[in-house]
Short mmCIF file of C-alpha atoms and ligand atoms in Angstrom, two decimals:
data_model
loop_
_atom_site.label_atom_id
_atom_site.label_comp_id
_atom_site.label_asym_id
_atom_site.label_seq_id
_atom_site.Cartn_x
_atom_site.Cartn_y
_atom_site.Cartn_z
CA ARG A 4 46.69 -7.54 -27.27
CA ALA A 5 43.17 -6.49 -26.44
CA LYS A 6 43.07 -4.67 -29.72
CA HIS A 7 44.21 -7.78 -31.49
CA GLU A 8 41.53 -9.95 -29.88
CA GLY A 9 38.92 -7.33 -30.62
CA ARG A 10 39.78 -7.43 -34.28
CA LYS A 11 39.70 -11.21 -34.29
CA ARG A 12 36.28 -11.22 -32.69
CA HIS A 13 35.09 -8.64 -35.17
CA CYS A 14 36.28 -10.87 -38.00
CA PHE A 15 34.55 -13.86 -36.51
CA PHE A 16 31.23 -12.03 -36.17
CA SER A 17 31.25 -10.53 -39.62
CA GLN A 18 32.09 -13.88 -41.13
CA ALA A 19 29.19 -15.53 -39.34
CA LEU A 20 26.93 -12.69 -40.39
CA GLU A 21 28.05 -12.98 -43.97
CA GLU A 22 27.42 -16.72 -43.96
CA SER A 23 23.93 -16.30 -42.58
CA LEU A 24 23.18 -13.57 -45.10
CA MET A 25 24.30 -15.85 -47.88
CA ALA A 26 22.21 -18.69 -46.53
CA ARG A 27 19.22 -16.35 -46.47
CA GLN A 28 19.81 -15.22 -50.01
CA GLU A 29 20.11 -18.80 -51.15
CA ILE A 30 16.97 -19.87 -49.37
CA GLU A 31 15.10 -16.89 -50.81
CA GLN A 32 16.23 -17.89 -54.30
CA TRP A 33 15.11 -21.52 -53.83
CA LEU A 34 11.83 -20.35 -52.36
CA ARG A 35 11.12 -18.00 -55.30
CA HIS A 36 11.97 -20.80 -57.69
CA ALA A 37 9.75 -23.34 -55.91
CA ILE A 38 6.82 -20.91 -55.81
CA ARG A 39 7.25 -19.95 -59.48
CA LYS A 40 7.27 -23.63 -60.49
CA ASP A 41 4.58 -24.60 -57.99
CA GLN A 42 7.02 -27.07 -56.42
CA LEU A 43 6.47 -26.48 -52.72
CA GLU A 44 5.82 -29.73 -50.93
CA VAL A 45 3.15 -30.18 -48.31
CA TYR A 46 3.49 -32.77 -45.56
CA TYR A 47 0.55 -34.01 -43.49
CA GLN A 48 0.49 -34.84 -39.80
CA PRO A 49 -2.45 -36.81 -38.39
CA LYS A 50 -4.73 -35.17 -35.83
CA ILE A 51 -6.21 -37.61 -33.35
CA HIS A 52 -9.36 -37.89 -31.24
CA LEU A 53 -7.73 -38.55 -27.89
CA ASN A 54 -10.70 -40.49 -26.50
CA ASN A 55 -10.56 -43.25 -29.16
CA GLY A 56 -7.22 -42.73 -30.93
CA GLN A 57 -8.85 -42.28 -34.33
CA ILE A 58 -7.62 -39.88 -36.99
CA TYR A 59 -10.07 -37.02 -37.49
CA GLY A 60 -7.95 -34.88 -39.78
CA ALA A 61 -4.51 -33.59 -40.66
CA GLU A 62 -2.40 -30.47 -40.40
CA ALA A 63 -0.74 -29.33 -43.63
CA LEU A 64 2.90 -28.33 -43.11
CA VAL A 65 4.89 -26.79 -45.95
CA ARG A 66 8.35 -28.06 -46.96
CA LEU A 67 10.99 -26.56 -49.25
CA LYS A 68 13.72 -28.61 -50.92
CA ASP A 69 17.21 -27.35 -51.70
CA PRO A 70 18.73 -28.24 -55.11
CA ASN A 71 20.08 -31.49 -53.62
CA GLY A 72 16.63 -32.49 -52.48
CA ALA A 73 17.33 -31.89 -48.78
CA ILE A 74 14.33 -30.62 -46.81
CA ILE A 75 14.45 -27.09 -45.40
CA SER A 76 12.27 -26.58 -42.34
CA PRO A 77 9.56 -23.87 -42.47
CA ASP A 78 11.11 -22.18 -39.44
CA LYS A 79 13.94 -21.19 -41.83
CA PHE A 80 11.75 -19.69 -44.56
CA ILE A 81 8.29 -18.63 -43.32
CA GLY A 82 9.63 -15.48 -41.65
CA LEU A 83 11.73 -14.79 -44.74
CA ALA A 84 8.68 -15.27 -46.98
CA GLU A 85 6.85 -12.68 -44.88
CA GLU A 86 9.72 -10.20 -45.17
CA VAL A 87 10.10 -10.43 -48.93
CA GLY A 88 6.39 -10.51 -49.74
CA LEU A 89 6.13 -14.16 -50.77
CA ALA A 90 3.90 -15.28 -47.88
CA PRO A 91 0.49 -14.70 -49.53
CA GLU A 92 1.38 -16.72 -52.63
CA LEU A 93 3.03 -19.44 -50.52
CA GLY A 94 -0.12 -19.62 -48.40
CA ARG A 95 -2.35 -19.83 -51.45
CA GLN A 96 -0.34 -22.69 -52.97
CA VAL A 97 -0.33 -24.67 -49.71
CA LEU A 98 -4.09 -24.17 -49.30
CA VAL A 99 -4.81 -25.37 -52.84
CA LYS A 100 -2.61 -28.45 -52.46
CA ALA A 101 -3.96 -29.32 -49.03
CA CYS A 102 -7.63 -29.00 -50.03
CA LYS A 103 -7.13 -31.00 -53.21
CA ALA A 104 -5.49 -33.75 -51.14
CA ALA A 105 -8.12 -33.66 -48.41
CA LYS A 106 -10.95 -33.81 -50.94
CA LYS A 107 -9.94 -37.42 -51.62
CA TRP A 108 -9.74 -38.20 -47.91
CA LEU A 109 -13.32 -37.03 -47.48
CA ASN A 110 -14.38 -40.12 -49.42
CA THR A 111 -13.30 -42.37 -46.55
CA ASN A 112 -14.30 -39.96 -43.78
CA SER A 113 -16.77 -37.18 -44.54
CA ASN A 114 -15.84 -35.40 -41.28
CA PHE A 115 -12.14 -35.23 -42.18
CA THR A 116 -10.78 -31.80 -41.25
CA ILE A 117 -7.76 -30.26 -42.97
CA SER A 118 -5.90 -27.62 -40.96
CA VAL A 119 -3.84 -25.02 -42.78
CA ASN A 120 -1.46 -22.52 -41.18
CA VAL A 121 -2.03 -18.92 -42.17
CA SER A 122 0.66 -16.22 -42.19
CA ALA A 123 0.33 -12.69 -40.80
CA ALA A 124 0.50 -11.26 -44.32
CA GLN A 125 -2.47 -13.37 -45.44
CA LEU A 126 -4.56 -12.33 -42.46
CA ARG A 127 -3.76 -8.68 -43.14
CA SER A 128 -5.64 -8.76 -46.44
CA ARG A 129 -9.23 -7.54 -46.41
CA LEU A 130 -9.95 -10.03 -49.18
CA PHE A 131 -8.70 -13.04 -47.22
CA ALA A 132 -12.10 -14.63 -46.47
CA GLN A 133 -13.33 -13.97 -50.00
CA GLU A 134 -10.18 -15.52 -51.46
CA LEU A 135 -10.54 -18.59 -49.25
CA SER A 136 -14.11 -19.00 -50.38
CA ASP A 137 -13.18 -18.61 -54.08
CA ILE A 138 -10.39 -21.18 -53.82
CA LEU A 139 -12.59 -23.71 -52.01
CA ARG A 140 -15.37 -23.26 -54.54
CA SER A 141 -13.00 -23.77 -57.48
CA ILE A 142 -11.69 -27.00 -55.94
CA GLY A 143 -15.10 -28.15 -54.81
CA PHE A 144 -13.99 -28.51 -51.20
CA PRO A 145 -16.62 -28.07 -48.46
CA THR A 146 -15.89 -25.04 -46.25
CA GLY A 147 -16.95 -26.94 -43.12
CA ASN A 148 -13.98 -29.30 -43.48
CA LEU A 149 -11.34 -26.55 -43.42
CA GLU A 150 -9.71 -25.14 -40.30
CA ILE A 151 -7.23 -22.28 -40.41
CA GLU A 152 -4.53 -21.92 -37.75
CA VAL A 153 -3.40 -18.45 -36.67
CA THR A 154 -1.08 -17.42 -33.85
CA GLU A 155 -2.03 -15.06 -31.03
CA SER A 156 0.31 -12.26 -32.07
CA MET A 157 -1.46 -11.97 -35.44
CA LEU A 158 -4.74 -11.22 -33.68
CA MET A 159 -3.51 -8.08 -32.01
CA GLU A 160 -2.30 -6.31 -35.17
CA ASP A 161 -5.62 -4.93 -36.35
CA ILE A 162 -8.41 -6.11 -34.12
CA ASP A 163 -11.31 -4.82 -36.24
CA LEU A 164 -9.91 -6.35 -39.39
CA VAL A 165 -9.35 -9.72 -37.72
CA GLN A 166 -12.81 -9.61 -36.18
CA ASN A 167 -14.38 -9.02 -39.60
CA THR A 168 -12.28 -11.71 -41.23
CA PHE A 169 -13.10 -14.26 -38.53
CA SER A 170 -16.82 -13.62 -38.73
CA ALA A 171 -16.71 -13.85 -42.53
CA CYS A 172 -14.89 -17.19 -42.16
CA HIS A 173 -17.46 -18.35 -39.64
CA ASP A 174 -20.33 -17.41 -41.92
CA LEU A 175 -18.68 -19.57 -44.56
CA GLY A 176 -18.37 -22.46 -42.07
CA ILE A 177 -14.57 -22.35 -41.88
CA LYS A 178 -13.15 -23.17 -38.43
CA ILE A 179 -10.49 -21.14 -36.65
CA ALA A 180 -7.77 -22.46 -34.35
CA ILE A 181 -5.32 -20.47 -32.25
CA ASP A 182 -1.89 -22.06 -32.75
CA ASP A 183 0.88 -22.21 -30.11
CA PHE A 184 -1.63 -21.04 -27.50
CA GLY A 185 0.01 -19.63 -24.40
CA THR A 186 3.23 -18.45 -26.02
CA GLY A 187 2.00 -15.12 -27.43
CA TYR A 188 1.91 -11.89 -25.50
CA SER A 189 -1.74 -11.22 -26.15
CA SER A 190 -4.57 -10.63 -23.73
CA LEU A 191 -7.12 -13.35 -23.07
CA SER A 192 -9.97 -10.94 -23.74
CA TYR A 193 -9.66 -11.61 -27.48
CA LEU A 194 -11.17 -15.03 -26.84
CA LYS A 195 -14.43 -13.26 -26.01
CA LYS A 196 -14.15 -10.85 -28.91
CA PHE A 197 -13.22 -13.31 -31.65
CA ARG A 198 -15.07 -16.45 -32.47
CA VAL A 199 -12.52 -19.20 -32.07
CA ASP A 200 -13.21 -22.94 -32.42
CA THR A 201 -10.01 -24.53 -31.15
CA LEU A 202 -7.09 -23.71 -28.88
CA LYS A 203 -3.91 -25.58 -29.70
CA ILE A 204 -1.91 -26.00 -26.50
CA ASP A 205 1.70 -25.24 -27.40
CA GLN A 206 4.11 -28.16 -27.45
CA SER A 207 6.46 -26.44 -24.98
CA PHE A 208 3.86 -27.03 -22.23
CA VAL A 209 3.13 -30.59 -23.31
CA ARG A 210 6.81 -31.53 -23.49
CA ASP A 211 7.45 -31.30 -19.74
CA MET A 212 3.93 -31.70 -18.35
CA THR A 213 4.65 -35.14 -16.91
CA THR A 214 7.75 -33.93 -15.03
CA ASP A 215 7.17 -30.23 -14.35
CA LYS A 216 4.23 -29.28 -12.15
CA ASN A 217 4.06 -25.73 -13.55
CA ASP A 218 3.66 -26.98 -17.11
CA CYS A 219 1.10 -29.51 -15.95
CA ASP A 220 -0.87 -26.77 -14.18
CA ILE A 221 -0.76 -24.54 -17.26
CA VAL A 222 -2.11 -27.33 -19.44
CA LYS A 223 -4.88 -27.97 -16.90
CA ALA A 224 -5.77 -24.27 -16.77
CA VAL A 225 -5.93 -23.97 -20.56
CA ILE A 226 -8.19 -27.01 -20.76
CA GLN A 227 -10.50 -25.48 -18.14
CA LEU A 228 -10.47 -22.16 -19.97
CA GLY A 229 -11.44 -23.87 -23.21
CA ARG A 230 -14.19 -25.79 -21.48
CA SER A 231 -15.78 -22.78 -19.87
CA LEU A 232 -15.68 -20.81 -23.14
CA ASN A 233 -16.89 -23.81 -25.15
CA ILE A 234 -13.74 -23.97 -27.28
CA ASP A 235 -12.18 -27.29 -28.34
CA LEU A 236 -8.67 -28.19 -27.23
CA CYS A 237 -5.88 -29.73 -29.23
CA ALA A 238 -2.55 -30.61 -27.60
CA GLU A 239 0.52 -30.31 -29.81
CA GLY A 240 3.74 -32.28 -29.60
CA ILE A 241 2.54 -35.45 -27.84
CA GLU A 242 5.52 -37.80 -27.93
CA LEU A 243 4.99 -40.06 -24.91
CA GLU A 244 2.30 -42.44 -23.75
CA GLU A 245 2.30 -40.72 -20.33
CA GLN A 246 1.51 -37.35 -21.94
CA TYR A 247 -1.28 -38.95 -23.95
CA ALA A 248 -2.75 -40.62 -20.87
CA GLN A 249 -2.63 -37.43 -18.77
CA LEU A 250 -4.15 -35.25 -21.48
CA ARG A 251 -6.95 -37.72 -22.09
CA GLU A 252 -7.65 -37.85 -18.37
CA MET A 253 -7.73 -34.05 -18.21
CA GLY A 254 -10.40 -34.05 -20.91
CA CYS A 255 -8.38 -32.72 -23.84
CA GLU A 256 -10.30 -33.79 -26.97
CA GLN A 257 -7.73 -33.61 -29.72
CA GLY A 258 -4.01 -34.08 -30.12
CA GLN A 259 -1.13 -34.48 -32.48
CA GLY A 260 2.48 -35.49 -32.10
CA TYR A 261 5.15 -37.98 -33.02
CA LEU A 262 3.48 -40.60 -30.81
CA PHE A 263 0.65 -40.80 -33.37
CA GLY A 264 2.57 -39.82 -36.48
CA ARG A 265 5.13 -37.43 -37.88
CA PRO A 266 4.32 -35.13 -40.78
CA VAL A 267 4.66 -37.22 -43.96
CA PRO A 268 4.38 -36.62 -47.74
CA LEU A 269 1.01 -36.94 -49.47
CA LYS A 270 1.50 -40.53 -50.66
CA GLU A 271 2.47 -41.74 -47.21
CA PHE A 272 -0.51 -40.06 -45.61
CA ASP A 273 -2.74 -41.69 -48.24
CA GLN A 274 -1.30 -45.05 -47.20
CA LEU A 275 -1.68 -44.27 -43.50
CA LEU A 276 -5.39 -43.56 -43.96
CA LYS A 277 -5.83 -46.64 -46.11
CA ASP A 278 -4.12 -48.86 -43.53
CA THR A 279 -6.31 -47.38 -40.80
CA VAL A 280 -9.46 -48.11 -42.79
CA ASP A 281 -8.28 -51.67 -43.55
CA LEU A 282 -7.54 -52.20 -39.88
CA SER A 283 -10.97 -51.03 -38.75
CA LEU A 284 -12.66 -53.18 -41.43
CA LEU A 285 -10.65 -56.14 -40.15
CA GLN A 286 -11.77 -55.41 -36.60
CA THR A 287 -15.45 -55.07 -37.59
CA ASN A 288 -15.32 -58.31 -39.60
CA SER A 289 -13.78 -60.30 -36.80
CA HIS A 290 -16.57 -59.34 -34.38
P1 C2E B 5 3.06 -25.27 -36.01
O1 C2E B 5 1.93 -24.86 -36.90
O2 C2E B 5 2.90 -25.04 -34.55
O3 C2E B 5 3.31 -26.80 -36.35
C1 C2E B 5 3.75 -27.74 -35.43
C2 C2E B 5 5.23 -28.06 -35.61
O4 C2E B 5 5.61 -29.02 -34.64
C3 C2E B 5 5.58 -28.67 -36.96
O5 C2E B 5 6.89 -28.26 -37.29
C4 C2E B 5 5.57 -30.17 -36.64
O6 C2E B 5 6.35 -30.93 -37.52
C5 C2E B 5 6.14 -30.16 -35.25
N1 C2E B 5 5.71 -31.33 -34.46
C6 C2E B 5 4.58 -32.05 -34.57
N2 C2E B 5 4.53 -33.03 -33.64
C7 C2E B 5 5.66 -32.92 -32.91
C8 C2E B 5 6.19 -33.65 -31.78
O7 C2E B 5 5.60 -34.60 -31.27
N3 C2E B 5 7.38 -33.23 -31.28
C9 C2E B 5 8.06 -32.17 -31.83
N4 C2E B 5 9.21 -31.82 -31.27
N5 C2E B 5 7.59 -31.45 -32.88
C10 C2E B 5 6.40 -31.83 -33.41
P2 C2E B 5 7.25 -27.77 -38.76
O8 C2E B 5 6.55 -28.60 -39.79
O9 C2E B 5 8.73 -27.65 -38.83
O10 C2E B 5 6.61 -26.31 -38.82
C11 C2E B 5 7.07 -25.27 -38.00
C12 C2E B 5 6.18 -24.08 -38.06
O11 C2E B 5 6.23 -23.47 -39.36
C13 C2E B 5 4.70 -24.38 -37.83
O12 C2E B 5 4.42 -24.52 -36.45
C14 C2E B 5 4.05 -23.18 -38.47
O13 C2E B 5 4.06 -22.09 -37.58
C15 C2E B 5 4.98 -22.89 -39.63
N6 C2E B 5 4.39 -23.45 -40.87
C16 C2E B 5 4.45 -24.70 -41.36
N7 C2E B 5 3.78 -24.80 -42.53
C17 C2E B 5 3.27 -23.58 -42.79
C18 C2E B 5 2.47 -23.02 -43.86
O14 C2E B 5 2.05 -23.70 -44.81
N8 C2E B 5 2.16 -21.68 -43.76
C19 C2E B 5 2.59 -20.92 -42.71
N9 C2E B 5 2.22 -19.61 -42.71
N10 C2E B 5 3.32 -21.41 -41.70
C20 C2E B 5 3.66 -22.72 -41.73
MG1 MG B 6 -0.03 -25.09 -36.88
MG1 MG B 7 1.81 -24.97 -33.03
MG1 MG B 8 4.76 -22.96 -34.26
#
């Protein structure tokens, strides 16, 4: 009987494994196709000044569509892209699309900052900063309006290389943010070594900060850390008014989250910015 159950369980596992392998193969195929045809989509999520609620920029977030047009989340294909060597080209295409889009948005707000996520494979290239600079020049996008987001674990791979890349980026005027701050297993000493402009407080701390004292204390500590090192703070995943109020009170400068806006396609973000400008014109005129 035990033998029988064992076999059944074995069957169950191998079937699940086979299904997930097939799903991976399918996603890889769609991803290759989308990259070849330059059909990756980029969504934009507003980034907000917490003190006045105004939009100061956007984060570019890649999206892949399956043949039926259903959206596949990047959590399902970024790791895969890294494994099969597609991450550098994916990153390049997202950067080009995002900077072309943001170039228009600079017309309404010359301080508009576009944030682009960078993969480990991109950061591993010695030519990364040079490539960024070449792409920005060819688009005619000002380096000072680009921020790249990297995660902590990427920093510890090759410290000298990252240090060189970050200073080259800084010399170009490109800003650097540490994404998902607090979730990596890295040492804080890198904050002294690398020149970092922004710490993005991970959404897992923000989610429960109004109900869990530990999370609240962590958020407070990160804000103090940023302050004493003169690094800006951006809270991710703000969904509730209470979180917004607390973060603002704690002195967190920037934030993003569903409370202010979900990631949306290019056209919708265009409209969002336009509506915001119309609204502020309306307010100025009525005074
Ligand atoms: P991330 O860079 O930390 O991006 C934040 C994620 O949180 C996004 O998920 C965003 O849609 C989601 N989010 C924003 N506000 C809220 C909120 O209020 N509540 C909740 N629950 N979630 C919120 P998304 O778009 O699925 O992206 C997941 C991750 O995939 C990103 O995390 C980033 O690490 C990676 N990624 C996305 N686009 C790119 C890209 O172009 N290149 C690379 N290398 N990675 C990317
Ligand atoms: Mg990010
Ligand atoms: Mg994040
Ligand atoms: Mg993340």
